[in-house]
Amino acid sequence: MIKVVVQGVAGRMGSLMGRLVLEEDDMALVGATERPGHIGVGKDVGEVLGVGKVGVEVKEDIREAAREGDVVVAFTTPQATLEAARACGELGKGMVVGTTGFTEGQLEEFKRAVSEVPCVLSPNFSVGVNLLFKVAQEVAEVLKGYDVEIIEAHHRFKKDAPSGTAKRLAEAVLRGLGRELRVVHGREGLVGERGEEIGIHAVRAGDIVGEHVVMFGGMGERIELVHRASSREAFARGALRAIRFVAKAGPGMYDMWDVLGLR
Ligand code: NAP
């Protein structure tokens, strides 16, 4: 049994992770947290998830909750994830992290905190998107002179922009092109002709779960690679695979390419 602790268990991803972990035969939900002051703190996590009591209390202290588990899952805020990382580093617990929107400084601090434990960090846990990273890189290797634009669309509640996935797609394209390019976030006004750059555009509307388009524009043709997530389950199912991976892995920073054997 892999003992799993979910931080932010009332959140959109946290609640889905909590419910799926409860359904898995080889996993047990042994701990859960929410933001201090959250209405769910002190309640049974099963009640918060709407599945009836399971005998695990939602705590506000991640350190206390993490003590019970093997792997801590975080789809929360950068600040909360940093707290979890410090706790996991000190307690020797593995981590699966989907939180996006870290500043460079926060990311460095995060990596330092979990340097002695196994950790899968991915801006997108969907199997399809991780394949898209690979395909985008391979297409860029061939279409070297083409203009690349990345368009991402998410629900109106998403807090950071552009998406972590869009940033990773830009990195994959740059690796494929084999050179550095300026990244332009949207365009406005008299910007002049397109230069040597990658454009990233963030759409926010309604309940869009997550869409990414990588457009390669040449003279007389255009290729578009498109991924559409129709439900958060795509991310949550990938995160379950990451939990199993972390439970067996040695200390180190991994991503979904390691989990899926795509490297
Ligand atoms: P959400 O619904 O806002 O969930 C975040 C949860 O964390 C909320 O319940 C929030 O509580 C809680 N939280 C905040 N501070 C906390 C703390 N100190 N301790 C415990 N819990 C705390 O957001 P979401 O849509 O699930 O997304 C969460 C993160 O995952 C975002 O960064 C998003 O971009 C990312 N994400 C990644 C993937 C992926 O595949 N990697 C997929 C989807 C989303 P309050 O609402 O009360 O503040």
mmCIF file of N, CA and C and ligand atoms in Angstrom, residues 7-14 33-36 38 59-60 74-80 83 97-101 122-126 155 158-160 232 235, ligand 1:
data_model
loop_
_atom_site.group_PDB
_atom_site.id
_atom_site.type_symbol
_atom_site.label_atom_id
_atom_site.label_comp_id
_atom_site.label_asym_id
_atom_site.label_seq_id
_atom_site.Cartn_x
_atom_site.Cartn_y
_atom_site.Cartn_z
ATOM 1 N N GLN A 7 -2.266 17.554 -0.311
ATOM 2 C CA GLN A 7 -2.348 18.949 0.149
ATOM 3 C C GLN A 7 -3.421 19.664 -0.688
ATOM 4 N N GLY A 8 -4.172 20.560 -0.082
ATOM 5 C CA GLY A 8 -5.209 21.302 -0.821
ATOM 6 C C GLY A 8 -6.317 20.391 -1.300
ATOM 7 N N VAL A 9 -6.808 19.531 -0.408
ATOM 8 C CA VAL A 9 -7.714 18.440 -0.805
ATOM 9 C C VAL A 9 -9.119 18.922 -1.214
ATOM 10 N N ALA A 10 -9.430 20.195 -0.946
ATOM 11 C CA ALA A 10 -10.746 20.702 -1.377
ATOM 12 C C ALA A 10 -10.658 21.400 -2.731
ATOM 13 N N GLY A 11 -9.450 21.519 -3.271
ATOM 14 C CA GLY A 11 -9.262 22.210 -4.550
ATOM 15 C C GLY A 11 -9.769 21.375 -5.721
ATOM 16 N N ARG A 12 -9.755 21.981 -6.904
ATOM 17 C CA ARG A 12 -10.241 21.266 -8.095
ATOM 18 C C ARG A 12 -9.420 20.001 -8.333
ATOM 19 N N MET A 13 -8.089 20.120 -8.359
ATOM 20 C CA MET A 13 -7.257 18.935 -8.582
ATOM 21 C C MET A 13 -7.107 18.110 -7.310
ATOM 22 N N GLY A 14 -6.961 18.794 -6.163
ATOM 23 C CA GLY A 14 -6.775 18.081 -4.892
ATOM 24 C C GLY A 14 -7.938 17.150 -4.595
ATOM 25 N N THR A 33 -4.672 18.056 3.694
ATOM 26 C CA THR A 33 -4.628 19.392 4.308
ATOM 27 C C THR A 33 -5.438 20.371 3.478
ATOM 28 N N GLU A 34 -5.747 21.464 4.109
ATOM 29 C CA GLU A 34 -6.329 22.615 3.417
ATOM 30 C C GLU A 34 -5.725 23.884 3.995
ATOM 31 N N ARG A 35 -5.952 25.001 3.309
ATOM 32 C CA ARG A 35 -5.462 26.310 3.741
ATOM 33 C C ARG A 35 -5.950 26.596 5.164
ATOM 34 N N PRO A 36 -5.030 27.100 6.023
ATOM 35 C CA PRO A 36 -5.470 27.440 7.381
ATOM 36 C C PRO A 36 -6.707 28.337 7.336
ATOM 37 N N HIS A 38 -9.618 27.295 6.307
ATOM 38 C CA HIS A 38 -10.561 26.730 5.332
ATOM 39 C C HIS A 38 -11.676 25.986 6.067
ATOM 40 N N LYS A 59 -6.194 18.393 7.936
ATOM 41 C CA LYS A 59 -5.380 19.226 8.835
ATOM 42 C C LYS A 59 -4.976 20.510 8.120
ATOM 43 N N GLU A 60 -4.454 21.476 8.892
ATOM 44 C CA GLU A 60 -3.931 22.663 8.208
ATOM 45 C C GLU A 60 -2.400 22.652 8.192
ATOM 46 N N ALA A 74 0.861 17.612 -4.270
ATOM 47 C CA ALA A 74 0.536 19.036 -4.156
ATOM 48 C C ALA A 74 0.093 19.623 -5.487
ATOM 49 N N PHE A 75 -1.170 20.013 -5.538
ATOM 50 C CA PHE A 75 -1.695 20.839 -6.636
ATOM 51 C C PHE A 75 -2.301 22.038 -5.928
ATOM 52 N N THR A 76 -1.454 22.980 -5.518
ATOM 53 C CA THR A 76 -1.957 24.086 -4.694
ATOM 54 C C THR A 76 -1.375 25.419 -5.195
ATOM 55 N N THR A 77 -0.761 26.178 -4.294
ATOM 56 C CA THR A 77 -0.115 27.439 -4.678
ATOM 57 C C THR A 77 1.395 27.255 -4.492
ATOM 58 N N PRO A 78 2.212 28.070 -5.172
ATOM 59 C CA PRO A 78 3.661 27.946 -4.987
ATOM 60 C C PRO A 78 4.059 28.053 -3.512
ATOM 61 N N GLN A 79 3.466 29.008 -2.784
ATOM 62 C CA GLN A 79 3.818 29.204 -1.374
ATOM 63 C C GLN A 79 3.499 27.954 -0.554
ATOM 64 N N ALA A 80 2.295 27.411 -0.734
ATOM 65 C CA ALA A 80 1.889 26.216 0.017
ATOM 66 C C ALA A 80 2.750 25.018 -0.381
ATOM 67 N N GLU A 83 6.043 25.067 1.390
ATOM 68 C CA GLU A 83 5.902 24.572 2.771
ATOM 69 C C GLU A 83 5.922 23.044 2.779
ATOM 70 N N VAL A 97 4.285 16.847 -7.585
ATOM 71 C CA VAL A 97 3.897 18.263 -7.578
ATOM 72 C C VAL A 97 3.394 18.724 -8.945
ATOM 73 N N GLY A 98 2.158 19.222 -8.940
ATOM 74 C CA GLY A 98 1.574 19.747 -10.178
ATOM 75 C C GLY A 98 1.388 21.241 -10.148
ATOM 76 N N THR A 99 1.650 21.866 -9.002
ATOM 77 C CA THR A 99 1.494 23.320 -8.852
ATOM 78 C C THR A 99 2.312 24.049 -9.915
ATOM 79 N N THR A 100 1.749 25.101 -10.480
ATOM 80 C CA THR A 100 2.480 25.913 -11.457
ATOM 81 C C THR A 100 2.575 27.352 -10.941
ATOM 82 N N GLY A 101 3.307 28.173 -11.660
ATOM 83 C CA GLY A 101 3.365 29.597 -11.335
ATOM 84 C C GLY A 101 4.471 29.965 -10.352
ATOM 85 N N SER A 122 5.802 18.284 -12.483
ATOM 86 C CA SER A 122 5.376 18.424 -13.879
ATOM 87 C C SER A 122 4.274 19.470 -13.977
ATOM 88 N N PRO A 123 4.398 20.394 -14.934
ATOM 89 C CA PRO A 123 3.331 21.386 -15.118
ATOM 90 C C PRO A 123 2.091 20.760 -15.743
ATOM 91 N N ASN A 124 2.238 19.533 -16.236
ATOM 92 C CA ASN A 124 1.093 18.884 -16.873
ATOM 93 C C ASN A 124 1.292 17.375 -16.785
ATOM 94 N N PHE A 125 0.390 16.716 -16.081
ATOM 95 C CA PHE A 125 0.546 15.275 -15.859
ATOM 96 C C PHE A 125 -0.138 14.431 -16.932
ATOM 97 N N SER A 126 -0.751 15.073 -17.925
ATOM 98 C CA SER A 126 -1.452 14.249 -18.916
ATOM 99 C C SER A 126 -0.434 13.527 -19.800
ATOM 100 N N HIS A 155 -9.585 27.733 -18.143
ATOM 101 C CA HIS A 155 -10.764 28.261 -17.457
ATOM 102 C C HIS A 155 -10.495 29.623 -16.816
ATOM 103 N N LYS A 158 -8.097 30.188 -13.523
ATOM 104 C CA LYS A 158 -6.649 29.919 -13.467
ATOM 105 C C LYS A 158 -5.905 31.186 -13.069
ATOM 106 N N LYS A 159 -4.943 31.023 -12.130
ATOM 107 C CA LYS A 159 -4.328 32.207 -11.535
ATOM 108 C C LYS A 159 -3.074 32.676 -12.268
ATOM 109 N N ASP A 160 -2.339 31.756 -12.905
ATOM 110 C CA ASP A 160 -1.087 32.169 -13.543
ATOM 111 C C ASP A 160 -1.203 32.105 -15.071
ATOM 112 N N ARG A 232 -10.261 17.014 -16.077
ATOM 113 C CA ARG A 232 -9.056 17.030 -15.230
ATOM 114 C C ARG A 232 -8.551 15.620 -14.950
ATOM 115 N N PHE A 235 -5.106 14.715 -16.072
ATOM 116 C CA PHE A 235 -3.960 15.084 -15.223
ATOM 117 C C PHE A 235 -3.885 14.149 -14.005
HETATM 118 P P1 NAP B 1 -7.622 25.294 -6.800
HETATM 119 O O1 NAP B 1 -8.948 24.691 -7.121
HETATM 120 O O2 NAP B 1 -7.531 26.733 -6.428
HETATM 121 O O3 NAP B 1 -6.925 24.359 -5.698
HETATM 122 C C1 NAP B 1 -5.879 24.761 -4.870
HETATM 123 C C2 NAP B 1 -6.253 24.355 -3.465
HETATM 124 O O4 NAP B 1 -5.144 24.547 -2.603
HETATM 125 C C3 NAP B 1 -7.406 25.213 -2.920
HETATM 126 O O5 NAP B 1 -8.349 24.377 -2.291
HETATM 127 C C4 NAP B 1 -6.689 26.116 -1.947
HETATM 128 O O6 NAP B 1 -7.525 26.591 -0.912
HETATM 129 C C5 NAP B 1 -5.634 25.163 -1.424
HETATM 130 N N1 NAP B 1 -4.586 25.816 -0.653
HETATM 131 C C6 NAP B 1 -4.112 27.094 -0.734
HETATM 132 N N2 NAP B 1 -3.162 27.308 0.192
HETATM 133 C C7 NAP B 1 -3.050 26.157 0.905
HETATM 134 C C8 NAP B 1 -2.244 25.756 2.011
HETATM 135 N N3 NAP B 1 -1.357 26.585 2.581
HETATM 136 N N4 NAP B 1 -2.382 24.489 2.480
HETATM 137 C C9 NAP B 1 -3.262 23.644 1.926
HETATM 138 N N5 NAP B 1 -4.054 23.958 0.887
HETATM 139 C C10 NAP B 1 -3.949 25.206 0.371
HETATM 140 O O7 NAP B 1 -6.644 25.136 -8.072
HETATM 141 P P2 NAP B 1 -6.504 23.913 -9.086
HETATM 142 O O8 NAP B 1 -7.223 24.228 -10.345
HETATM 143 O O9 NAP B 1 -6.736 22.601 -8.413
HETATM 144 O O10 NAP B 1 -4.953 24.068 -9.439
HETATM 145 C C11 NAP B 1 -3.970 24.027 -8.426
HETATM 146 C C12 NAP B 1 -2.585 24.124 -9.056
HETATM 147 O O11 NAP B 1 -2.351 22.988 -9.891
HETATM 148 C C13 NAP B 1 -2.410 25.349 -9.982
HETATM 149 O O12 NAP B 1 -1.089 25.810 -9.860
HETATM 150 C C14 NAP B 1 -2.654 24.785 -11.370
HETATM 151 O O13 NAP B 1 -2.035 25.520 -12.391
HETATM 152 C C15 NAP B 1 -2.036 23.414 -11.210
HETATM 153 N N6 NAP B 1 -2.536 22.380 -12.122
HETATM 154 C C16 NAP B 1 -1.587 21.542 -12.612
HETATM 155 C C17 NAP B 1 -1.963 20.490 -13.408
HETATM 156 C C18 NAP B 1 -0.894 19.540 -13.865
HETATM 157 O O14 NAP B 1 -1.201 18.570 -14.592
HETATM 158 N N7 NAP B 1 0.359 19.738 -13.448
HETATM 159 C C19 NAP B 1 -3.306 20.295 -13.755
HETATM 160 C C20 NAP B 1 -4.258 21.181 -13.232
HETATM 161 C C21 NAP B 1 -3.850 22.214 -12.403
HETATM 162 P P3 NAP B 1 -8.277 28.021 -1.128
HETATM 163 O O15 NAP B 1 -9.030 27.931 -2.402
HETATM 164 O O16 NAP B 1 -9.154 28.136 0.063
HETATM 165 O O17 NAP B 1 -7.186 29.055 -1.179
#
